[in-house]
Amino acid sequence: MKIALIGASGFVGSALLKEAAARGHSVTAIVRNPGKIAEAKGVSVVQADVTDAAALAALLKGYDIVVSAFNGGWGDPDIYAKHIAGSKAIAAAAKAAGVRLIEIGGAGSLHAPDGSQLVDSPEFPAAYKDGARAARDALTALQQGDWKDWTLVSPAIMLAPGQRTGHYRLGADNPVFDTKGESHISVEDFAVAVLDEAETPKHSGKRFTVGY
């Protein structure tokens, strides 16, 4: 496949880039800082402002899929506004270019057993709350729109570096828990799940989540 990968230098984006390249796909890393992307077979790099929807739409034409690991910037006091603006621009660009979108969301929009969303819990870490609220509201915008050629993937509650096992379990709007009652997945296996969805779409117009 010919994949446009936004945010390829970030924590999740770099795992997605490694997995996609290992599968033999042709990947264009769309980033703010090209110097952060190491040379690799099948990988090209383009510097772009993803908040410019019109310019991004022109760039995306001809790709099979765009995978967005865009993040408004953890630690930025304006992360909410930046994440919403970027996410909406990316979705608008993909729609205009006629290219399917897989967007990486957060776990904060997943639902607790009582139906509430994790980000609204008082136990949710304050340092991540604004970014998680933005990711939740970006998902809502996709769900309420008339364009359905998108998929949003939420990780397990705990997403950390680990091993690539190739194994995972899928969920919809509630976290996936293992036999110990923990919701977790390695970023490597999260990337496996995202690329599996890219290659074999099963959740068009929907969100799904991944865990062990």
GROMACS .gro file of C-alpha atoms in nm, residues 25-143:
model
  119
   25HIS     CA    1   0.448  -0.076   0.233
   26SER     CA    2   0.556   0.250   0.072
   27VAL     CA    3   0.534   0.508   0.349
   28THR     CA    4   0.552   0.885   0.331
   29ALA     CA    5   0.622   1.031   0.675
   30ILE     CA    6   0.449   1.368   0.703
   31VAL     CA    7   0.614   1.557   0.987
   32ARG     CA    8   0.702   1.901   1.122
   33ASN     CA    9   1.069   1.812   1.163
   34PRO     CA   10   1.209   1.585   0.888
   35GLY     CA   11   1.537   1.549   1.075
   36LYS     CA   12   1.368   1.322   1.327
   37ILE     CA   13   1.303   1.049   1.068
   38ALA     CA   14   1.588   0.807   1.000
   39GLU     CA   15   1.648   0.685   0.647
   40ALA     CA   16   1.483   0.350   0.578
   41LYS     CA   17   1.387   0.140   0.278
   42GLY     CA   18   1.045   0.233   0.143
   43VAL     CA   19   1.022   0.549   0.355
   44SER     CA   20   1.016   0.904   0.223
   45VAL     CA   21   0.975   1.222   0.426
   46VAL     CA   22   0.767   1.533   0.362
   47GLN     CA   23   0.753   1.842   0.581
   48ALA     CA   24   0.403   1.986   0.603
   49ASP     CA   25   0.166   2.187   0.819
   50VAL     CA   26  -0.126   1.953   0.881
   51THR     CA   27  -0.348   2.238   0.998
   52ASP     CA   28  -0.357   2.366   0.637
   53ALA     CA   29  -0.637   2.140   0.516
   54ALA     CA   30  -0.628   2.254   0.153
   55ALA     CA   31  -0.253   2.202   0.113
   56LEU     CA   32  -0.269   1.869   0.296
   57ALA     CA   33  -0.555   1.749   0.072
   58ALA     CA   34  -0.342   1.816  -0.234
   59LEU     CA   35  -0.055   1.624  -0.077
   60LEU     CA   36  -0.272   1.323   0.014
   61LYS     CA   37  -0.418   1.265  -0.332
   62GLY     CA   38  -0.306   0.934  -0.477
   63TYR     CA   39  -0.244   0.758  -0.146
   64ASP     CA   40  -0.429   0.441  -0.050
   65ILE     CA   41  -0.469   0.550   0.311
   66VAL     CA   42  -0.362   0.818   0.558
   67VAL     CA   43  -0.279   0.711   0.912
   68SER     CA   44  -0.271   0.999   1.159
   69ALA     CA   45  -0.081   0.981   1.486
   70PHE     CA   46  -0.108   1.360   1.516
   71ASN     CA   47  -0.076   1.504   1.865
   72GLY     CA   48  -0.128   1.861   1.976
   73GLY     CA   49   0.183   1.846   2.193
   74TRP     CA   50   0.192   1.702   2.545
   75GLY     CA   51   0.291   1.974   2.790
   76ASP     CA   52   0.165   2.253   2.563
   77PRO     CA   53  -0.087   2.462   2.758
   78ASP     CA   54  -0.283   2.509   2.434
   79ILE     CA   55  -0.293   2.137   2.352
   80TYR     CA   56  -0.673   2.119   2.345
   81ALA     CA   57  -0.716   2.384   2.075
   82LYS     CA   58  -0.417   2.264   1.875
   83HIS     CA   59  -0.525   1.899   1.881
   84ILE     CA   60  -0.883   1.976   1.780
   85ALA     CA   61  -0.772   2.208   1.499
   86GLY     CA   62  -0.518   1.959   1.366
   87SER     CA   63  -0.751   1.660   1.387
   88LYS     CA   64  -1.035   1.839   1.208
   89ALA     CA   65  -0.800   1.966   0.936
   90ILE     CA   66  -0.660   1.617   0.877
   91ALA     CA   67  -1.009   1.467   0.850
   92ALA     CA   68  -1.119   1.743   0.613
   93ALA     CA   69  -0.808   1.691   0.398
   94ALA     CA   70  -0.858   1.313   0.380
   95LYS     CA   71  -1.222   1.361   0.284
   96ALA     CA   72  -1.134   1.617   0.015
   97ALA     CA   73  -0.859   1.393  -0.123
   98GLY     CA   74  -1.086   1.087  -0.126
   99VAL     CA   75  -0.846   0.891   0.094
  100ARG     CA   76  -0.941   0.663   0.382
  101LEU     CA   77  -0.831   0.781   0.726
  102ILE     CA   78  -0.720   0.585   1.030
  103GLU     CA   79  -0.684   0.820   1.325
  104ILE     CA   80  -0.508   0.729   1.648
  105GLY     CA   81  -0.718   0.838   1.943
  106GLY     CA   82  -0.664   0.811   2.316
  107ALA     CA   83  -0.803   0.581   2.583
  108GLY     CA   84  -0.978   0.869   2.759
  109SER     CA   85  -1.287   0.844   2.538
  110LEU     CA   86  -1.338   0.478   2.628
  111HIS     CA   87  -1.634   0.401   2.854
  112ALA     CA   88  -1.636   0.277   3.211
  113PRO     CA   89  -1.896   0.015   3.313
  114ASP     CA   90  -2.138   0.291   3.420
  115GLY     CA   91  -2.124   0.447   3.072
  116SER     CA   92  -1.913   0.748   3.169
  117GLN     CA   93  -1.595   0.822   2.977
  118LEU     CA   94  -1.260   0.765   3.145
  119VAL     CA   95  -1.142   1.120   3.081
  120ASP     CA   96  -1.426   1.254   3.297
  121SER     CA   97  -1.320   1.048   3.597
  122PRO     CA   98  -1.156   1.236   3.888
  123GLU     CA   99  -0.884   0.969   3.882
  124PHE     CA  100  -0.781   1.057   3.526
  125PRO     CA  101  -0.430   1.214   3.534
  126ALA     CA  102  -0.459   1.593   3.522
  127ALA     CA  103  -0.149   1.628   3.303
  128TYR     CA  104  -0.319   1.437   3.021
  129LYS     CA  105  -0.675   1.561   3.063
  130ASP     CA  106  -0.679   1.843   2.806
  131GLY     CA  107  -0.520   1.627   2.539
  132ALA     CA  108  -0.758   1.340   2.614
  133ARG     CA  109  -1.058   1.574   2.601
  134ALA     CA  110  -0.942   1.696   2.262
  135ALA     CA  111  -0.904   1.340   2.131
  136ARG     CA  112  -1.252   1.257   2.265
  137ASP     CA  113  -1.407   1.560   2.097
  138ALA     CA  114  -1.225   1.483   1.770
  139LEU     CA  115  -1.386   1.138   1.777
  140THR     CA  116  -1.728   1.293   1.838
  141ALA     CA  117  -1.679   1.522   1.539
  142LEU     CA  118  -1.605   1.222   1.317
  143GLN     CA  119  -1.904   1.031   1.451
   0.00000   0.00000   0.00000
